[in-house]
Amino acid sequence: MESHSFSIFVILLISAMSAPKLIFGLTPCEFPAIFNFGDSNSDTGGLSAAFGQASPPAGETYFHTPAGRYSDGRLVIDFIAESVGLPYLSAYLDSVGSNFTHGANFATAGSTIRPQNTTLSQSGFSPFSLNVQYYQFHDFHQRSQVARTRGEVFQKLLPKAEDFSRALYALDIGQNDLTAGYFLNMSTDQVRAYIPDVLGQFSTIIKYIYDQGGRSFWIHNTGPVGCLPYILDRLLVRAPEVDKAGCATPYNEVAQYFNIKLKETVVQLRNQLPLAAITYVDVYSVKYSLISQATKHGFKHSLSACCGHGGKYNYNRNVGCGGKVSMHGKQILLGRSCNDPSVWINWDGVHYTEAANKWVFQQIVDGSFSDPPIPLKFACHRR
């Protein structure tokens, strides 16, 4: 009997040691709202509201219609909202049918941390850089409380004053700052050289949000951009620079350098913002694992786009997902969706499918890839 009891004790001890740390004795957070900042990885309708809806077949898997997301369905931010018991975030820029009671999404596809000196039509990068997203948040914070004093519908559609300090502030941005340099024909050394400035601007925005009462931050690092079709197709990649997964090593190495510096920035912010709980989430490792071991994780296609047309990766920058061409006076759809997006990782050459987004979320929600290693539901606690 004693031997049996000891065995049970050892099993329980091993289980406890293998679980995410730092959660014992903590009370789960009750986030009344989420405020999200980012690019297309978490845009739930911002760019669509400003410049026109993402065209079909976007949204086909879950929403069954375009829903402002550059995917066939839900994004990681949607699964984050679900997991903390909140509805999907309305885009701040979307004035039709939006409900901001439980937060707002300031992310737009193509956004960068550092403002770009080009227009959307010239470069494809959004004018709503991170500093603009912060200006929008600041304005929303102030005006929402003035509007709530009018009562009735305004109180039902806008967050309470106290919700801003208790909310989760999620950020997933930086990928476009890297690709912007390459698309301007910069060298890798030149791109690396401006990363400290980019992260300096990122740090400033976090401090601004903190000054507005933000306390719980959930920060994603940037993913393996060298595994995305729009990079592999558009930028020069020599054979020796392709790894076993088929990804471009130089561009992934720059992303990893960005992430190292981002993590250093987070450490500095923790020292400077003593009341903030800042969680750094390594989505790079999760996404690279998914792409490099696609079959192991239940996917059949790792690099090619589910929705697109032509080329080695079913990607054509001139005829994208949902793209049409005019032939004999008729519009012909070329950018078609694949038959089963659930076994594809990449949706349109740039973004992930709902299935891939869900898989990524399932890996990060328990804190296994976080620093500190704390689950999402405890992310309001400082460590």
Short mmCIF file of C-alpha atoms in Angstrom, two decimals:
data_model
loop_
_atom_site.label_atom_id
_atom_site.label_comp_id
_atom_site.label_asym_id
_atom_site.label_seq_id
_atom_site.Cartn_x
_atom_site.Cartn_y
_atom_site.Cartn_z
CA MET A 1 0.00 0.00 0.00
CA GLU A 2 2.81 2.42 0.86
CA SER A 3 4.52 1.64 -2.45
CA HIS A 4 1.25 2.29 -4.30
CA SER A 5 0.75 5.63 -2.52
CA PHE A 6 4.32 6.64 -3.27
CA SER A 7 3.80 5.85 -6.98
CA ILE A 8 0.69 8.04 -7.08
CA PHE A 9 2.63 10.84 -5.38
CA VAL A 10 5.43 10.59 -7.97
CA ILE A 11 2.92 10.68 -10.85
CA LEU A 12 1.20 13.75 -9.41
CA LEU A 13 4.54 15.45 -8.81
CA ILE A 14 5.68 14.81 -12.40
CA SER A 15 2.36 16.09 -13.73
CA ALA A 16 2.68 19.26 -11.67
CA MET A 17 6.25 19.81 -12.86
CA SER A 18 5.28 19.36 -16.51
CA ALA A 19 2.37 21.81 -16.30
CA PRO A 20 2.88 25.52 -17.00
CA LYS A 21 4.52 27.10 -13.98
CA LEU A 22 3.53 30.02 -11.80
CA ILE A 23 -0.21 29.27 -11.70
CA PHE A 24 -0.55 27.69 -8.28
CA GLY A 25 -2.60 29.82 -5.92
CA LEU A 26 -3.59 32.31 -8.61
CA THR A 27 -7.18 33.27 -9.37
CA PRO A 28 -8.22 33.16 -13.04
CA CYS A 29 -8.53 36.61 -14.57
CA GLU A 30 -11.91 37.98 -15.54
CA PHE A 31 -11.20 40.12 -18.56
CA PRO A 32 -14.28 42.25 -19.28
CA ALA A 33 -12.82 43.44 -22.57
CA ILE A 34 -10.01 42.98 -25.09
CA PHE A 35 -8.31 45.77 -26.96
CA ASN A 36 -6.29 44.47 -29.87
CA PHE A 37 -3.57 46.14 -31.95
CA GLY A 38 -1.93 44.58 -34.97
CA ASP A 39 -1.90 43.70 -38.65
CA SER A 40 -3.75 41.18 -40.82
CA ASN A 41 -2.95 38.35 -38.41
CA SER A 42 -5.58 39.83 -36.09
CA ASP A 43 -7.63 42.21 -38.26
CA THR A 44 -11.34 41.44 -37.81
CA GLY A 45 -12.58 44.06 -40.24
CA GLY A 46 -10.57 47.27 -39.95
CA LEU A 47 -9.04 47.42 -43.42
CA SER A 48 -12.24 46.11 -44.99
CA ALA A 49 -14.21 48.92 -43.37
CA ALA A 50 -11.78 51.54 -44.63
CA PHE A 51 -10.98 50.28 -48.12
CA GLY A 52 -13.55 47.65 -49.04
CA GLN A 53 -14.50 44.21 -47.84
CA ALA A 54 -12.16 41.26 -48.31
CA SER A 55 -13.74 39.45 -51.23
CA PRO A 56 -15.12 35.89 -51.38
CA PRO A 57 -14.13 33.16 -50.72
CA ALA A 58 -12.78 34.82 -47.55
CA GLY A 59 -14.81 33.68 -44.56
CA GLU A 60 -16.21 30.62 -46.31
CA THR A 61 -15.43 28.08 -43.59
CA TYR A 62 -16.91 29.66 -40.46
CA PHE A 63 -18.79 32.84 -41.28
CA HIS A 64 -19.91 31.57 -44.72
CA THR A 65 -19.43 35.08 -46.06
CA PRO A 66 -16.62 37.65 -46.01
CA ALA A 67 -16.26 38.88 -42.42
CA GLY A 68 -13.36 41.32 -42.60
CA ARG A 69 -10.79 38.62 -41.97
CA TYR A 70 -8.09 37.58 -44.41
CA SER A 71 -8.74 33.90 -43.89
CA ASP A 72 -11.40 31.30 -44.57
CA GLY A 73 -12.61 31.67 -40.98
CA ARG A 74 -11.52 32.65 -37.51
CA LEU A 75 -8.19 34.11 -36.44
CA VAL A 76 -6.13 33.54 -33.31
CA ILE A 77 -7.65 36.67 -31.76
CA ASP A 78 -11.12 35.17 -32.28
CA PHE A 79 -10.13 32.05 -30.38
CA ILE A 80 -8.59 34.21 -27.65
CA ALA A 81 -11.89 36.07 -27.26
CA GLU A 82 -13.82 32.78 -27.15
CA SER A 83 -11.52 31.35 -24.51
CA VAL A 84 -12.10 34.21 -22.07
CA GLY A 85 -15.85 34.19 -22.67
CA LEU A 86 -16.10 37.30 -24.81
CA PRO A 87 -17.71 37.87 -28.23
CA TYR A 88 -15.57 38.40 -31.31
CA LEU A 89 -14.07 41.88 -31.45
CA SER A 90 -15.65 44.51 -33.64
CA ALA A 91 -13.22 46.57 -35.70
CA TYR A 92 -12.94 50.14 -34.45
CA LEU A 93 -13.23 51.42 -38.01
CA ASP A 94 -16.41 49.48 -38.75
CA SER A 95 -19.51 51.59 -38.10
CA VAL A 96 -22.02 48.97 -39.23
CA GLY A 97 -23.36 46.57 -36.62
CA SER A 98 -20.45 46.98 -34.23
CA ASN A 99 -20.66 46.41 -30.48
CA PHE A 100 -17.76 47.68 -28.39
CA THR A 101 -19.08 46.67 -24.96
CA HIS A 102 -16.33 44.08 -24.60
CA GLY A 103 -13.52 45.90 -26.36
CA ALA A 104 -12.43 46.96 -29.81
CA ASN A 105 -10.00 45.87 -32.48
CA PHE A 106 -7.67 48.53 -33.89
CA ALA A 107 -5.67 46.14 -36.08
CA THR A 108 -5.71 46.52 -39.84
CA ALA A 109 -4.18 44.33 -42.52
CA GLY A 110 -0.89 45.68 -43.79
CA SER A 111 -0.13 47.66 -40.63
CA THR A 112 3.40 48.29 -39.45
CA ILE A 113 4.82 49.52 -36.17
CA ARG A 114 6.78 52.27 -37.87
CA PRO A 115 4.80 54.54 -40.22
CA GLN A 116 5.55 53.99 -43.92
CA ASN A 117 6.26 56.77 -46.41
CA THR A 118 4.05 55.15 -49.05
CA THR A 119 0.33 54.86 -49.72
CA LEU A 120 -1.69 51.67 -49.55
CA SER A 121 -1.97 51.55 -53.34
CA GLN A 122 1.77 52.02 -53.78
CA SER A 123 3.04 49.43 -51.34
CA GLY A 124 0.14 47.47 -49.90
CA PHE A 125 0.96 48.69 -46.39
CA SER A 126 -1.78 50.21 -44.26
CA PRO A 127 -1.80 53.88 -43.26
CA PHE A 128 -2.99 52.71 -39.82
CA SER A 129 0.42 52.07 -38.29
CA LEU A 130 0.69 51.27 -34.58
CA ASN A 131 0.91 54.91 -33.52
CA VAL A 132 -2.31 55.67 -35.44
CA GLN A 133 -3.98 52.67 -33.81
CA TYR A 134 -2.99 54.11 -30.45
CA TYR A 135 -4.45 57.53 -31.38
CA GLN A 136 -7.69 55.75 -32.25
CA PHE A 137 -7.65 53.89 -28.94
CA HIS A 138 -6.98 57.08 -26.99
CA ASP A 139 -9.86 58.81 -28.74
CA PHE A 140 -12.11 55.79 -28.21
CA HIS A 141 -11.24 55.70 -24.50
CA GLN A 142 -12.18 59.32 -23.96
CA ARG A 143 -15.20 59.61 -26.24
CA SER A 144 -16.76 56.31 -25.25
CA GLN A 145 -17.13 57.51 -21.68
CA VAL A 146 -18.67 60.82 -22.76
CA ALA A 147 -21.10 58.92 -24.98
CA ARG A 148 -22.06 56.56 -22.16
CA THR A 149 -23.43 59.50 -20.17
CA ARG A 150 -26.17 59.78 -22.79
CA GLY A 151 -27.53 56.46 -21.56
CA GLU A 152 -29.72 54.03 -23.48
CA VAL A 153 -28.04 52.42 -26.49
CA PHE A 154 -24.65 54.02 -25.78
CA GLN A 155 -24.33 52.22 -22.45
CA LYS A 156 -25.17 48.94 -24.18
CA LEU A 157 -22.58 49.33 -26.93
CA LEU A 158 -19.60 50.89 -25.14
CA PRO A 159 -17.30 49.64 -22.35
CA LYS A 160 -17.44 50.86 -18.76
CA ALA A 161 -14.67 53.14 -17.48
CA GLU A 162 -13.29 50.48 -15.14
CA ASP A 163 -13.05 47.93 -17.96
CA PHE A 164 -10.06 49.70 -19.50
CA SER A 165 -7.78 48.86 -16.58
CA ARG A 166 -9.10 45.30 -16.28
CA ALA A 167 -8.98 44.53 -20.01
CA LEU A 168 -6.52 42.35 -21.90
CA TYR A 169 -4.35 44.31 -24.34
CA ALA A 170 -3.27 42.04 -27.18
CA LEU A 171 -0.61 42.95 -29.75
CA ASP A 172 0.51 41.03 -32.84
CA ILE A 173 2.49 43.31 -35.14
CA GLY A 174 5.96 43.63 -36.66
CA GLN A 175 5.93 41.22 -39.59
CA ASN A 176 5.21 43.98 -42.11
CA ASP A 177 8.02 46.15 -40.77
CA LEU A 178 10.43 43.42 -41.90
CA THR A 179 8.89 42.77 -45.31
CA ALA A 180 8.54 46.52 -46.01
CA GLY A 181 12.32 46.84 -46.00
CA TYR A 182 12.81 43.93 -48.35
CA PHE A 183 10.14 45.18 -50.72
CA LEU A 184 12.07 48.47 -50.89
CA ASN A 185 15.13 46.45 -51.99
CA MET A 186 16.94 46.84 -48.70
CA SER A 187 19.59 44.31 -47.75
CA THR A 188 19.23 42.02 -44.75
CA ASP A 189 21.80 44.11 -42.89
CA GLN A 190 19.78 47.26 -43.57
CA VAL A 191 16.58 45.62 -42.31
CA ARG A 192 18.31 44.40 -39.16
CA ALA A 193 19.75 47.87 -38.60
CA TYR A 194 16.37 49.56 -38.26
CA ILE A 195 14.80 46.95 -35.97
CA PRO A 196 15.92 48.76 -32.74
CA ASP A 197 14.13 51.91 -33.93
CA VAL A 198 11.00 49.92 -34.76
CA LEU A 199 10.97 48.37 -31.31
CA GLY A 200 11.67 51.71 -29.70
CA GLN A 201 8.43 52.94 -31.24
CA PHE A 202 6.67 49.76 -30.10
CA SER A 203 7.87 50.36 -26.54
CA THR A 204 6.59 53.92 -26.62
CA ILE A 205 3.09 52.78 -27.56
CA ILE A 206 3.01 50.20 -24.75
CA LYS A 207 3.90 52.98 -22.32
CA TYR A 208 1.15 55.17 -23.74
CA ILE A 209 -1.41 52.39 -23.27
CA TYR A 210 -0.12 51.88 -19.73
CA ASP A 211 -0.64 55.58 -19.07
CA GLN A 212 -4.23 55.11 -20.23
CA GLY A 213 -4.71 52.41 -17.58
CA GLY A 214 -3.69 49.30 -19.51
CA ARG A 215 -2.22 46.67 -17.21
CA SER A 216 -2.45 43.20 -18.82
CA PHE A 217 -0.48 42.81 -22.06
CA TRP A 218 -0.39 39.69 -24.27
CA ILE A 219 2.32 40.23 -26.89
CA HIS A 220 2.94 37.86 -29.82
CA ASN A 221 6.33 37.82 -31.48
CA THR A 222 6.49 37.64 -35.26
CA GLY A 223 6.19 34.40 -37.22
CA PRO A 224 8.52 32.70 -39.72
CA VAL A 225 8.04 35.07 -42.66
CA GLY A 226 10.47 32.99 -44.72
CA CYS A 227 7.84 30.24 -44.88
CA LEU A 228 5.15 32.39 -46.52
CA PRO A 229 4.46 32.04 -50.28
CA TYR A 230 4.37 35.78 -50.88
CA ILE A 231 7.94 36.01 -49.60
CA LEU A 232 9.18 32.86 -51.32
CA ASP A 233 7.62 33.95 -54.60
CA ARG A 234 8.57 37.63 -54.56
CA LEU A 235 12.04 37.76 -53.02
CA LEU A 236 15.25 36.18 -54.22
CA VAL A 237 16.00 32.90 -52.46
CA ARG A 238 19.03 30.86 -53.49
CA ALA A 239 18.98 27.06 -53.18
CA PRO A 240 21.48 26.93 -50.26
CA GLU A 241 19.22 29.35 -48.36
CA VAL A 242 16.24 26.98 -48.33
CA ASP A 243 15.91 24.78 -45.23
CA LYS A 244 14.46 21.27 -44.96
CA ALA A 245 10.97 22.66 -44.51
CA GLY A 246 11.26 24.64 -47.75
CA CYS A 247 11.50 27.98 -45.95
CA ALA A 248 13.91 30.82 -46.73
CA THR A 249 16.50 30.88 -43.98
CA PRO A 250 17.69 34.53 -44.35
CA TYR A 251 14.21 35.95 -43.83
CA ASN A 252 13.46 33.65 -40.94
CA GLU A 253 16.73 34.62 -39.30
CA VAL A 254 15.75 38.29 -39.48
CA ALA A 255 12.40 37.42 -37.89
CA GLN A 256 14.24 35.58 -35.12
CA TYR A 257 16.52 38.58 -34.58
CA PHE A 258 13.44 40.80 -34.35
CA ASN A 259 11.99 38.43 -31.75
CA ILE A 260 15.16 38.41 -29.66
CA LYS A 261 15.11 42.20 -29.55
CA LEU A 262 11.36 42.22 -28.88
CA LYS A 263 11.86 39.97 -25.88
CA GLU A 264 14.59 42.29 -24.59
CA THR A 265 12.18 45.18 -25.03
CA VAL A 266 9.54 43.35 -23.00
CA VAL A 267 12.04 42.78 -20.18
CA GLN A 268 12.83 46.50 -20.13
CA LEU A 269 9.14 47.38 -20.11
CA ARG A 270 8.54 45.15 -17.08
CA ASN A 271 11.14 47.16 -15.19
CA GLN A 272 9.72 50.48 -16.34
CA LEU A 273 6.03 49.64 -15.82
CA PRO A 274 5.81 48.07 -12.36
CA LEU A 275 2.02 47.59 -12.37
CA ALA A 276 1.92 45.86 -15.74
CA ALA A 277 1.63 42.12 -16.36
CA ILE A 278 3.37 41.57 -19.71
CA THR A 279 3.30 38.15 -21.35
CA TYR A 280 5.59 37.47 -24.31
CA VAL A 281 4.25 34.70 -26.55
CA ASP A 282 6.57 32.79 -28.89
CA VAL A 283 4.26 32.18 -31.84
CA TYR A 284 7.30 31.89 -34.12
CA SER A 285 8.22 28.50 -32.64
CA VAL A 286 4.62 27.31 -32.81
CA LYS A 287 4.14 28.33 -36.43
CA TYR A 288 7.49 26.94 -37.56
CA SER A 289 6.73 23.64 -35.86
CA LEU A 290 3.38 23.53 -37.64
CA ILE A 291 4.90 24.21 -41.07
CA SER A 292 7.98 22.01 -40.72
CA GLN A 293 5.98 19.08 -39.27
CA ALA A 294 2.69 19.58 -41.06
CA THR A 295 1.84 15.90 -41.48
CA LYS A 296 2.53 15.15 -37.83
CA HIS A 297 0.04 17.86 -36.86
CA GLY A 298 -2.70 16.66 -39.21
CA PHE A 299 -2.10 18.92 -42.21
CA LYS A 300 -1.35 17.84 -45.79
CA HIS A 301 -0.12 21.12 -47.27
CA SER A 302 2.52 23.24 -45.57
CA LEU A 303 3.69 25.98 -47.93
CA SER A 304 1.26 26.23 -50.84
CA ALA A 305 -1.76 28.53 -50.60
CA CYS A 306 -5.22 27.01 -50.39
CA CYS A 307 -6.75 29.95 -52.25
CA GLY A 308 -4.86 31.38 -55.19
CA HIS A 309 -3.75 30.84 -58.74
CA GLY A 310 -0.64 29.50 -60.43
CA GLY A 311 3.02 29.39 -59.54
CA LYS A 312 4.97 27.00 -57.40
CA TYR A 313 2.97 27.89 -54.29
CA ASN A 314 -0.45 28.53 -55.87
CA TYR A 315 0.28 32.20 -55.35
CA ASN A 316 0.28 35.08 -57.82
CA ARG A 317 0.60 38.61 -56.47
CA ASN A 318 -1.36 39.94 -59.47
CA VAL A 319 -4.24 37.48 -59.20
CA GLY A 320 -4.78 36.69 -55.52
CA CYS A 321 -7.39 34.76 -53.60
CA GLY A 322 -10.78 35.62 -55.11
CA GLY A 323 -9.05 37.35 -58.01
CA LYS A 324 -10.80 37.61 -61.37
CA VAL A 325 -9.70 38.44 -64.88
CA SER A 326 -11.72 39.85 -67.75
CA MET A 327 -12.05 37.59 -70.78
CA HIS A 328 -14.33 38.29 -73.74
CA GLY A 329 -16.29 40.79 -71.68
CA LYS A 330 -16.83 38.41 -68.77
CA GLN A 331 -15.28 38.20 -65.31
CA ILE A 332 -13.59 34.83 -64.81
CA LEU A 333 -12.66 33.67 -61.30
CA LEU A 334 -9.07 32.46 -61.14
CA GLY A 335 -8.23 32.73 -57.44
CA ARG A 336 -10.26 29.75 -56.30
CA SER A 337 -10.30 28.12 -52.90
CA CYS A 338 -9.12 24.55 -52.35
CA ASN A 339 -11.65 21.80 -51.66
CA ASP A 340 -10.73 21.28 -48.00
CA PRO A 341 -9.06 24.24 -46.22
CA SER A 342 -8.90 22.23 -42.98
CA VAL A 343 -5.81 20.35 -44.20
CA TRP A 344 -4.01 23.44 -45.49
CA ILE A 345 -1.88 25.74 -43.34
CA ASN A 346 -1.70 28.74 -45.65
CA TRP A 347 -4.87 30.40 -46.88
CA ASP A 348 -3.90 32.94 -49.55
CA GLY A 349 -0.11 33.05 -49.67
CA VAL A 350 0.14 35.51 -46.78
CA HIS A 351 -2.29 34.42 -44.06
CA TYR A 352 -3.21 31.21 -42.27
CA THR A 353 -6.34 29.12 -42.57
CA GLU A 354 -8.80 28.87 -39.71
CA ALA A 355 -7.57 25.33 -39.03
CA ALA A 356 -3.99 26.55 -38.69
CA ASN A 357 -5.02 29.52 -36.55
CA LYS A 358 -6.94 27.22 -34.24
CA TRP A 359 -3.97 24.87 -33.94
CA VAL A 360 -1.65 27.78 -33.11
CA PHE A 361 -4.06 29.05 -30.47
CA GLN A 362 -4.32 25.61 -28.87
CA GLN A 363 -0.54 25.53 -28.41
CA ILE A 364 -0.22 28.97 -26.82
CA VAL A 365 -3.32 29.20 -24.62
CA ASP A 366 -1.87 27.14 -21.76
CA GLY A 367 1.32 29.19 -21.47
CA SER A 368 3.65 26.56 -22.92
CA PHE A 369 5.21 29.11 -25.26
CA SER A 370 4.91 32.14 -22.99
CA ASP A 371 7.36 34.11 -20.90
CA PRO A 372 6.48 33.92 -18.07
CA PRO A 373 5.02 30.43 -18.70
CA ILE A 374 1.54 31.38 -17.63
CA PRO A 375 -1.78 30.48 -19.31
CA LEU A 376 -3.89 33.13 -20.97
CA LYS A 377 -6.53 32.98 -18.25
CA PHE A 378 -3.90 34.07 -15.68
CA ALA A 379 -2.32 36.79 -17.82
CA CYS A 380 -3.44 39.59 -15.49
CA HIS A 381 -0.98 38.43 -12.81
CA ARG A 382 2.48 40.04 -12.65
CA ARG A 383 5.48 37.75 -12.54
#
